[in-house]
Amino acid sequence: MQFLSDNAAPVHPAVWSAMLAADAADSPYDGDALSRELDAAFSNLFGCECSALWVATGTAANCIALAAMVPPHGGVVCHREAHIEMDEGGAPGFYMHGAKLMLAEGQSAKLTPETLAAVIDPIRDDVHQVQPHAVSITQASEYGCVYRSAELAAIAAFAEGRGLGLHMDGARFANAVAHLGCSPAEACAGVDALTFGFVKNGGLGAEAIVFFKPSLVDVVRYRRKRAGHLQSKGRFLAAQILAMLKDDLWLENGRAANAAAGEIAAAAADRLLHPVEANEIFLTTTAPERAALREQGFSFYDWGDDAARLVTAWNADAGHVSALAKAIRAL
Amino acid sequence: MQFLSDNAAPVHPAVWSAMLAADAADSPYDGDALSRELDAAFSNLFGCECSALWVATGTAANCIALAAMVPPHGGVVCHREAHIEMDEGGAPGFYMHGAKLMLAEGQSAKLTPETLAAVIDPIRDDVHQVQPHAVSITQASEYGCVYRSAELAAIAAFAEGRGLGLHMDGARFANAVAHLGCSPAEACAGVDALTFGFVKNGGLGAEAIVFFKPSLVDVVRYRRKRAGHLQSKGRFLAAQILAMLKDDLWLENGRAANAAAGEIAAAAADRLLHPVEANEIFLTTTAPERAALREQGFSFYDWGDDAARLVTAWNADAGHVSALAKAIRAL
Amino acid sequence: MQFLSDNAAPVHPAVWSAMLAADAADSPYDGDALSRELDAAFSNLFGCECSALWVATGTAANCIALAAMVPPHGGVVCHREAHIEMDEGGAPGFYMHGAKLMLAEGQSAKLTPETLAAVIDPIRDDVHQVQPHAVSITQASEYGCVYRSAELAAIAAFAEGRGLGLHMDGARFANAVAHLGCSPAEACAGVDALTFGFVKNGGLGAEAIVFFKPSLVDVVRYRRKRAGHLQSKGRFLAAQILAMLKDDLWLENGRAANAAAGEIAAAAADRLLHPVEANEIFLTTTAPERAALREQGFSFYDWGDDAARLVTAWNADAGHVSALAKAIRAL
Amino acid sequence: MQFLSDNAAPVHPAVWSAMLAADAADSPYDGDALSRELDAAFSNLFGCECSALWVATGTAANCIALAAMVPPHGGVVCHREAHIEMDEGGAPGFYMHGAKLMLAEGQSAKLTPETLAAVIDPIRDDVHQVQPHAVSITQASEYGCVYRSAELAAIAAFAEGRGLGLHMDGARFANAVAHLGCSPAEACAGVDALTFGFVKNGGLGAEAIVFFKPSLVDVVRYRRKRAGHLQSKGRFLAAQILAMLKDDLWLENGRAANAAAGEIAAAAADRLLHPVEANEIFLTTTAPERAALREQGFSFYDWGDDAARLVTAWNADAGHVSALAKAIRAL
């Protein structure tokens, strides 16, 4: 009973079908018919003109987007526990040619104008100090928490007021939208570039970088190629994304994962380190408790010495979820 | 009737099957059972201990390998028309942090010790000039020509004598081995790192970087992640590669493409710009001749004003190939 | 009455004399007679074989040294308030090609094995997290405090135990040695590469990078040129350094600056934010107090809202220093 | 009798005087009174508003300027024998984060619209090929030849027509202006950024980067610091430059060097590999001839097997020059 990661879940059948349907030869790279549909598909989804490019991984999507917004001598403010800081093996430094991540605080890995200002205000406006050029936030956050519309608006206003670009790591954007019950546009209002994640949500190997500021995309096309991320059979990446967008499969999958997480959270209300608003549950547990759960067949990661991280996916098994909820209650 | 590129051909059914069979969740990234088989599979194929990593594209494979062999202040000697120089959008400069490509001459995009020496010998051994650290050759070359065993041995001896690493871009390694009729080990003897291509040969989105010098691989693991090329569902890349290695499907596909190219070449013996030793045919043609071929339904690229490039793939249609051969004869 | 910075002080007469004496043409770059004396001069000073290169600035010295010790995918642990983090405009990211500064705590900008471990221990040994490759410490620290022999030995042992290189930013190394009263070798025991500062201590535009691990220096020669730091009239940089080493002028100048700082500190014992062990004094003061001092003709920087930073230099004027001490007492 | 390099000549007495006069403490970095005069001094010299920054070396000046004009994924077209390609140790790749030098032909290391077009026209306008963003020319060229006004205008028009920035490496700009007898503005008309060299012309360690497109300079200030080229006692670099500009000392020095070269060239008219228009003479000579000259006390570099390179400087000794001219005639 797998609660290790949504990263490793199976691929959704509709995604497989779309890939198989794309088998016939078409133009290589992103000249194929499917890749050429992406701009329209995302413009339609978000209700505004936007450009979208596929890449294979969230790390590539985040870093290619950031590199289009930040010069090598600049910086990006992000949360101290942001994925780009903690889990991307230094990819931001590589893609941005040495630009700096500037680390801010915030409850449940969410930034606020106040925590941003606490990082930015002390920076002297001179050449001896790296100047911030962008803010990066994660929706849902690394602790499975979601920015509300007002929180997002406050950050976007702050960024705009300081002349900073705004990037959103939406590796779990589907989970965030599912939780908020709002439109996708509302869940990323004010953002210049969004990493729209599919791999954790039933995809195989395709994420979209969505640009709401179209001027960024031309440079990004060169940067994607230069990073070896322009796959020659790109039609298979486009096919995955289009299959996920069709009939809002992405949202349905996000809801399914959230529902499973919610059921587990309900069984562990007094143990939660963070509100469960997406598909991750951080649970205060002792080592013996975790051993007990593992003995019953549940797989998950330790989170330090006193907690566990459990993740649900689009294909959460109802029986496994109930069993886990029950097991937690019984601890 | 498609002779544009092997890059865009369909995926081989055995590759699809292997991918579908890998659907069940496994450890993410390269911790899954299939990825862990790669070292053994390639060691077996090459008859020596080697390490192999998957990445999605040939550009990434080439550049990650080169970056492990060349410091930022160094250089790589390659052919003036090498793919890394002409068609990778500056990826070598990105991955190697500004290291330099040093361009050498050579018939049909093949290097020789003499053409290498012509680049290297004039370089003063001082800090004002970039020093070469590696040589990169392409097997089969960008003009579809193949290094013989003796040619390869001469280059390897030269590289070793000068203290240079040796990298092989094997985007069409299968076609080279098929042409040579030798073992895979013979076709890359003396090489430190090989980009073993599958995408042009029936794969979907997976190439292998094979290291014959195991000390390189540890750094490369970090570099792959740092470039956003460590896919979380890496089992699907490993599955593709293992399916291609199984029963030498890679070689069978290479032979099929070569055979088709050979049939076309036989029909055009007096028009060939380069010997046809792999799956590419460069054909002297006038513009009206090319128009005539296109009118008959054949797709291909112009190669300058006076030639055409035709590429065959693993799935070459016998009828299309015969038709093309006939049409060329009739010009 | 200038207490703003040692960075802007005049050049020592002996340095001027040495530069003027070096005017006659000699080999360009570092082929001149003076540059070729540096290895011997520093080997003699430190009592062990070492290699030394000049560069114009401390930022260049620090970053070129670090880049020789840390690969682009690695990291350097330094203090949160280290000069390389706070005041070098992102130069470490540039020179190390995106490698990461990992920020540790510590009293008065000094690191300890414990604060280093607090940063390093949580780093998982996998490719998703940047791995540390070196430690950088500052002697004297950014708050004018000095590592004792035992403190240094503990850090060196920690670094060696973890397989990390050890770099010392010695922009104020002279002040540290003057305070410690030990040999220069003792003040940097265990260090692999030392930035030996002269510009803040009576030089014009020359610092030395001293390598105690000679294998680093060959790469560094290329890196210095590649950074545009190999000056063609390098003899004038060598001349400065040799003049400073002659008869321990560097130490004499350090002592003079320290003595001046000590006199001021003695007048302000209850106001000191940090022990005064070098030539910097951080003084708790109200805004009106600082205004009063400025009205009496003293120049210095504010240090936040509640403190001032005062810096003495090799040429500290005895009258100015006494006047300042008196003025502080009178506050 | 030194004809090796202008790079190693003594410093002009007026430069020494200006440096000594700048000894008193002033604001550090480029906040001092002298550094703040540079914009006006160059605006006055060129008769238009421009911004100027000092750096210590020509390599730094060239590469910092180019990095402001070319993104990491772009390219710069320069001559195959340009200093940035041949003699800067890969600095362009470092400063431009991997951008590419694209090598063009041209008599005596001078480019023309035709040789530029020969490089640029074949580049496909797609992401697989690096796109040019700037042109860099050298005035006087690496073979001591000078762009006439009409030649320069043709290149500037070409660059503008293709949307390319135009950089001039003016390491020997003084020699070029001296030869042309025109205004400094005419000798670099159409250029966006000029490296104005002083070190080869009587300076100690200061070159100016002059920006005729002021929007570039803000980024460059950050880039200079980030490269460790913002010296804390920058007043001594500004002093050098201002001393050279005063009463056109730079031009007088350039004329002196040119006159000496002219005298030598006149003695060797039938041996010249290139017209002598600046202070470099490339002389066809046999090895025994070169040995004979050296035996008479003349120092110079071989230029391949069949030639010598002789360089004169601002301080050329009339007796040495006459003696060399005579010796060459006597060969």
mmCIF file of C-alpha atoms in Angstrom, chain A residues 73-315:
data_model
loop_
_atom_site.group_PDB
_atom_site.id
_atom_site.type_symbol
_atom_site.label_atom_id
_atom_site.label_comp_id
_atom_site.label_asym_id
_atom_site.label_seq_id
_atom_site.Cartn_x
_atom_site.Cartn_y
_atom_site.Cartn_z
ATOM 1 C CA HIS A 73 23.635 38.579 -11.770
ATOM 2 C CA GLY A 74 20.197 38.631 -10.166
ATOM 3 C CA GLY A 75 18.248 36.671 -7.609
ATOM 4 C CA VAL A 76 14.951 34.903 -6.989
ATOM 5 C CA VAL A 77 13.206 34.999 -3.659
ATOM 6 C CA CYS A 78 11.663 31.695 -2.694
ATOM 7 C CA HIS A 79 10.743 29.850 0.458
ATOM 8 C CA ARG A 80 13.539 28.266 2.450
ATOM 9 C CA GLU A 81 11.908 24.905 1.804
ATOM 10 C CA ALA A 82 10.944 25.478 -1.822
ATOM 11 C CA HIS A 83 11.514 22.589 -4.170
ATOM 12 C CA ILE A 84 13.848 24.734 -6.286
ATOM 13 C CA GLU A 85 16.043 25.255 -3.219
ATOM 14 C CA MET A 86 15.801 21.832 -1.607
ATOM 15 C CA ASP A 87 15.263 19.216 -4.257
ATOM 16 C CA GLU A 88 16.452 20.250 -7.682
ATOM 17 C CA GLY A 89 20.134 19.476 -7.296
ATOM 18 C CA GLY A 90 21.227 23.032 -7.920
ATOM 19 C CA ALA A 91 19.390 23.280 -11.236
ATOM 20 C CA PRO A 92 18.392 26.921 -10.625
ATOM 21 C CA GLY A 93 22.053 27.875 -10.334
ATOM 22 C CA PHE A 94 22.796 26.002 -13.545
ATOM 23 C CA TYR A 95 19.954 27.394 -15.615
ATOM 24 C CA MET A 96 20.249 30.921 -14.284
ATOM 25 C CA HIS A 97 24.046 30.914 -14.675
ATOM 26 C CA GLY A 98 24.755 31.510 -11.043
ATOM 27 C CA ALA A 99 21.849 33.720 -10.070
ATOM 28 C CA LYS A 100 20.993 33.378 -6.421
ATOM 29 C CA LEU A 101 18.098 31.894 -4.513
ATOM 30 C CA MET A 102 17.172 34.208 -1.647
ATOM 31 C CA LEU A 103 15.453 32.289 1.093
ATOM 32 C CA ALA A 104 12.372 33.561 2.880
ATOM 33 C CA GLU A 105 10.321 32.220 5.734
ATOM 34 C CA GLY A 106 6.624 31.454 5.887
ATOM 35 C CA GLN A 107 4.159 29.094 7.510
ATOM 36 C CA SER A 108 3.746 25.764 5.719
ATOM 37 C CA ALA A 109 6.198 26.780 2.997
ATOM 38 C CA LYS A 110 3.987 29.670 1.907
ATOM 39 C CA LEU A 111 5.391 33.146 1.408
ATOM 40 C CA THR A 112 3.703 36.398 2.339
ATOM 41 C CA PRO A 113 4.482 40.005 1.450
ATOM 42 C CA GLU A 114 5.889 40.333 4.952
ATOM 43 C CA THR A 115 8.284 37.429 4.687
ATOM 44 C CA LEU A 116 9.308 38.575 1.228
ATOM 45 C CA ALA A 117 9.953 42.078 2.486
ATOM 46 C CA ALA A 118 12.026 40.689 5.334
ATOM 47 C CA VAL A 119 14.431 39.299 2.744
ATOM 48 C CA ILE A 120 14.328 42.122 0.261
ATOM 49 C CA ASP A 121 14.235 45.230 2.408
ATOM 50 C CA PRO A 122 17.702 44.791 3.923
ATOM 51 C CA ILE A 123 19.310 44.454 0.491
ATOM 52 C CA ARG A 124 21.205 47.623 -0.290
ATOM 53 C CA ASP A 125 20.566 48.895 -3.770
ATOM 54 C CA ASP A 126 24.178 48.735 -4.861
ATOM 55 C CA VAL A 127 26.369 46.475 -6.944
ATOM 56 C CA HIS A 128 27.864 44.704 -3.945
ATOM 57 C CA GLN A 129 24.646 42.904 -3.228
ATOM 58 C CA VAL A 130 22.665 40.645 -5.503
ATOM 59 C CA GLN A 131 19.360 42.277 -6.385
ATOM 60 C CA PRO A 132 16.124 40.271 -6.558
ATOM 61 C CA HIS A 133 14.446 40.042 -9.956
ATOM 62 C CA ALA A 134 11.664 37.538 -9.312
ATOM 63 C CA VAL A 135 9.633 35.714 -6.697
ATOM 64 C CA SER A 136 8.840 32.023 -6.959
ATOM 65 C CA ILE A 137 5.939 30.479 -5.076
ATOM 66 C CA THR A 138 4.636 26.928 -5.047
ATOM 67 C CA GLN A 139 0.946 26.153 -5.487
ATOM 68 C CA ALA A 140 0.173 23.849 -3.627
ATOM 69 C CA SER A 141 3.158 24.441 -1.362
ATOM 70 C CA GLU A 142 5.802 21.900 -0.435
ATOM 71 C CA TYR A 143 3.753 21.181 2.707
ATOM 72 C CA GLY A 144 0.556 20.656 0.777
ATOM 73 C CA CYS A 145 -0.967 24.042 1.538
ATOM 74 C CA VAL A 146 -2.740 26.304 -0.882
ATOM 75 C CA TYR A 147 -2.558 30.034 -1.542
ATOM 76 C CA ARG A 148 -6.020 31.611 -1.369
ATOM 77 C CA SER A 149 -7.008 34.200 -3.882
ATOM 78 C CA ALA A 150 -6.370 37.073 -1.463
ATOM 79 C CA GLU A 151 -2.983 35.692 -0.439
ATOM 80 C CA LEU A 152 -1.983 35.376 -4.058
ATOM 81 C CA ALA A 153 -3.208 38.867 -4.868
ATOM 82 C CA ALA A 154 -1.128 40.284 -2.038
ATOM 83 C CA ILE A 155 2.001 38.570 -3.302
ATOM 84 C CA ALA A 156 1.357 39.577 -6.892
ATOM 85 C CA ALA A 157 0.858 43.185 -5.819
ATOM 86 C CA PHE A 158 4.033 43.064 -3.789
ATOM 87 C CA ALA A 159 6.001 41.622 -6.711
ATOM 88 C CA GLU A 160 4.642 44.168 -9.120
ATOM 89 C CA GLY A 161 5.321 46.998 -6.694
ATOM 90 C CA ARG A 162 8.940 45.930 -6.393
ATOM 91 C CA GLY A 163 9.379 45.337 -10.096
ATOM 92 C CA LEU A 164 9.799 41.591 -9.639
ATOM 93 C CA GLY A 165 8.612 38.826 -11.924
ATOM 94 C CA LEU A 166 6.343 36.171 -10.407
ATOM 95 C CA HIS A 167 6.826 32.482 -11.064
ATOM 96 C CA MET A 168 4.621 29.689 -9.780
ATOM 97 C CA ASP A 169 5.807 26.136 -9.346
ATOM 98 C CA GLY A 170 2.575 24.274 -9.974
ATOM 99 C CA ALA A 171 3.868 20.740 -9.689
ATOM 100 C CA ARG A 172 0.625 20.153 -7.759
ATOM 101 C CA PHE A 173 -1.404 22.923 -9.353
ATOM 102 C CA ALA A 174 -4.246 20.478 -9.973
ATOM 103 C CA ASN A 175 -4.457 19.699 -6.276
ATOM 104 C CA ALA A 176 -4.527 23.388 -5.469
ATOM 105 C CA VAL A 177 -7.319 24.159 -7.912
ATOM 106 C CA ALA A 178 -9.260 21.132 -6.694
ATOM 107 C CA HIS A 179 -8.987 22.395 -3.138
ATOM 108 C CA LEU A 180 -9.862 25.987 -3.922
ATOM 109 C CA GLY A 181 -12.770 25.117 -6.141
ATOM 110 C CA CYS A 182 -11.935 28.139 -8.228
ATOM 111 C CA SER A 183 -11.013 28.537 -11.875
ATOM 112 C CA PRO A 184 -7.459 27.711 -12.886
ATOM 113 C CA ALA A 185 -6.960 31.378 -13.750
ATOM 114 C CA GLU A 186 -7.865 32.412 -10.210
ATOM 115 C CA ALA A 187 -5.405 29.956 -8.728
ATOM 116 C CA CYS A 188 -2.500 31.644 -10.499
ATOM 117 C CA ALA A 189 -3.735 35.204 -10.949
ATOM 118 C CA GLY A 190 -0.881 37.667 -11.319
ATOM 119 C CA VAL A 191 1.685 35.060 -12.221
ATOM 120 C CA ASP A 192 4.012 35.628 -15.206
ATOM 121 C CA ALA A 193 5.035 32.019 -15.747
ATOM 122 C CA LEU A 194 3.490 28.847 -14.376
ATOM 123 C CA THR A 195 4.946 25.374 -14.226
ATOM 124 C CA PHE A 196 1.808 23.321 -14.753
ATOM 125 C CA GLY A 197 2.558 19.853 -13.504
ATOM 126 C CA PHE A 198 1.189 16.650 -14.965
ATOM 127 C CA VAL A 199 3.716 13.991 -14.038
ATOM 128 C CA LYS A 200 2.576 13.753 -10.401
ATOM 129 C CA ASN A 201 -1.010 13.694 -11.606
ATOM 130 C CA GLY A 202 -1.175 10.796 -14.046
ATOM 131 C CA GLY A 203 1.223 11.911 -16.773
ATOM 132 C CA LEU A 204 4.292 10.003 -17.931
ATOM 133 C CA GLY A 205 6.914 12.619 -18.652
ATOM 134 C CA ALA A 206 5.481 16.002 -19.616
ATOM 135 C CA GLU A 207 4.973 19.290 -17.827
ATOM 136 C CA ALA A 208 3.878 22.567 -19.343
ATOM 137 C CA ILE A 209 5.526 25.938 -18.866
ATOM 138 C CA VAL A 210 2.711 28.423 -19.360
ATOM 139 C CA PHE A 211 3.646 32.028 -20.051
ATOM 140 C CA PHE A 212 1.123 34.725 -19.356
ATOM 141 C CA LYS A 213 3.695 37.290 -20.430
ATOM 142 C CA PRO A 214 4.189 36.235 -24.031
ATOM 143 C CA SER A 215 7.422 38.185 -24.476
ATOM 144 C CA LEU A 216 9.198 35.553 -22.415
ATOM 145 C CA VAL A 217 8.465 32.639 -24.670
ATOM 146 C CA ASP A 218 10.778 33.403 -27.571
ATOM 147 C CA VAL A 219 13.883 33.311 -25.469
ATOM 148 C CA VAL A 220 12.575 30.231 -23.743
ATOM 149 C CA ARG A 221 12.330 28.286 -26.979
ATOM 150 C CA TYR A 222 16.079 28.772 -27.441
ATOM 151 C CA ARG A 223 16.774 27.963 -23.822
ATOM 152 C CA ARG A 224 14.765 24.742 -23.956
ATOM 153 C CA LYS A 225 16.720 23.504 -26.960
ATOM 154 C CA ARG A 226 19.993 24.627 -25.409
ATOM 155 C CA ALA A 227 19.207 22.543 -22.347
ATOM 156 C CA GLY A 228 18.593 19.399 -24.388
ATOM 157 C CA HIS A 229 14.909 19.476 -23.498
ATOM 158 C CA LEU A 230 13.516 19.792 -27.010
ATOM 159 C CA GLN A 231 12.580 16.162 -27.625
ATOM 160 C CA SER A 232 12.442 15.106 -31.252
ATOM 161 C CA LYS A 233 9.248 13.127 -30.766
ATOM 162 C CA GLY A 234 7.677 15.992 -28.896
ATOM 163 C CA ARG A 235 4.256 14.964 -30.129
ATOM 164 C CA PHE A 236 4.180 12.398 -27.325
ATOM 165 C CA LEU A 237 4.628 15.099 -24.698
ATOM 166 C CA ALA A 238 1.971 17.275 -26.260
ATOM 167 C CA ALA A 239 -0.334 14.268 -26.430
ATOM 168 C CA GLN A 240 -0.002 13.689 -22.700
ATOM 169 C CA ILE A 241 -0.800 17.269 -21.869
ATOM 170 C CA LEU A 242 -3.745 17.527 -24.222
ATOM 171 C CA ALA A 243 -5.172 14.284 -22.838
ATOM 172 C CA MET A 244 -4.931 15.700 -19.347
ATOM 173 C CA LEU A 245 -6.623 18.938 -20.329
ATOM 174 C CA LYS A 246 -9.423 17.159 -22.181
ATOM 175 C CA ASP A 247 -12.639 17.149 -20.117
ATOM 176 C CA ASP A 248 -10.583 18.453 -17.180
ATOM 177 C CA LEU A 249 -8.988 15.110 -16.473
ATOM 178 C CA TRP A 250 -6.215 16.970 -14.636
ATOM 179 C CA LEU A 251 -8.769 18.381 -12.220
ATOM 180 C CA GLU A 252 -10.571 15.104 -11.744
ATOM 181 C CA ASN A 253 -7.265 13.426 -10.921
ATOM 182 C CA GLY A 254 -6.370 16.192 -8.521
ATOM 183 C CA ARG A 255 -9.702 15.841 -6.772
ATOM 184 C CA ALA A 256 -9.248 12.106 -6.415
ATOM 185 C CA ALA A 257 -5.847 12.493 -4.788
ATOM 186 C CA ASN A 258 -7.122 15.247 -2.510
ATOM 187 C CA ALA A 259 -10.105 13.212 -1.443
ATOM 188 C CA ALA A 260 -7.894 10.331 -0.416
ATOM 189 C CA ALA A 261 -5.619 12.689 1.503
ATOM 190 C CA GLY A 262 -8.640 14.235 3.169
ATOM 191 C CA GLU A 263 -9.852 10.876 4.387
ATOM 192 C CA ILE A 264 -6.490 10.134 5.944
ATOM 193 C CA ALA A 265 -6.244 13.597 7.443
ATOM 194 C CA ALA A 266 -9.634 13.226 9.044
ATOM 195 C CA ALA A 267 -8.326 10.182 10.833
ATOM 196 C CA ALA A 268 -5.341 12.085 12.152
ATOM 197 C CA ALA A 269 -6.614 15.531 12.960
ATOM 198 C CA ASP A 270 -4.537 15.917 16.106
ATOM 199 C CA ARG A 271 -1.355 14.752 14.466
ATOM 200 C CA LEU A 272 -1.203 17.107 11.479
ATOM 201 C CA LEU A 273 1.874 19.316 11.127
ATOM 202 C CA HIS A 274 0.183 21.290 8.373
ATOM 203 C CA PRO A 275 -3.400 21.685 7.165
ATOM 204 C CA VAL A 276 -4.090 19.072 4.500
ATOM 205 C CA GLU A 277 -5.208 21.056 1.466
ATOM 206 C CA ALA A 278 -3.736 18.980 -1.301
ATOM 207 C CA ASN A 279 -2.456 15.408 -1.455
ATOM 208 C CA GLU A 280 0.301 15.437 1.149
ATOM 209 C CA ILE A 281 -0.100 14.601 4.829
ATOM 210 C CA PHE A 282 2.612 15.390 7.366
ATOM 211 C CA LEU A 283 1.898 13.407 10.453
ATOM 212 C CA THR A 284 3.437 13.573 13.901
ATOM 213 C CA THR A 285 4.413 10.031 14.708
ATOM 214 C CA THR A 286 6.918 8.236 16.848
ATOM 215 C CA ALA A 287 9.347 5.777 15.357
ATOM 216 C CA PRO A 288 7.461 2.809 16.844
ATOM 217 C CA GLU A 289 4.217 4.124 15.388
ATOM 218 C CA ARG A 290 5.794 4.361 11.974
ATOM 219 C CA ALA A 291 7.188 0.884 12.323
ATOM 220 C CA ALA A 292 3.738 -0.341 13.219
ATOM 221 C CA LEU A 293 2.216 1.216 10.127
ATOM 222 C CA ARG A 294 4.932 -0.230 7.918
ATOM 223 C CA GLU A 295 4.362 -3.635 9.433
ATOM 224 C CA GLN A 296 0.797 -3.377 8.252
ATOM 225 C CA GLY A 297 2.048 -2.822 4.710
ATOM 226 C CA PHE A 298 1.996 0.926 4.319
ATOM 227 C CA SER A 299 4.952 2.565 2.533
ATOM 228 C CA PHE A 300 5.852 6.196 3.177
ATOM 229 C CA TYR A 301 8.812 8.424 4.004
ATOM 230 C CA ASP A 302 9.988 9.479 7.435
ATOM 231 C CA TRP A 303 9.932 13.231 7.875
ATOM 232 C CA GLY A 304 12.678 13.807 10.362
ATOM 233 C CA ASP A 305 12.540 11.804 13.588
ATOM 234 C CA ASP A 306 9.088 12.702 14.730
ATOM 235 C CA ALA A 307 6.921 12.694 11.664
ATOM 236 C CA ALA A 308 5.934 10.878 8.499
ATOM 237 C CA ARG A 309 5.075 12.167 5.042
ATOM 238 C CA LEU A 310 2.268 10.394 3.217
ATOM 239 C CA VAL A 311 1.303 11.214 -0.335
ATOM 240 C CA THR A 312 -1.760 10.164 -2.254
ATOM 241 C CA ALA A 313 -2.039 10.015 -6.026
ATOM 242 C CA TRP A 314 -4.709 10.159 -8.717
ATOM 243 C CA ASN A 315 -5.084 6.383 -8.537
#
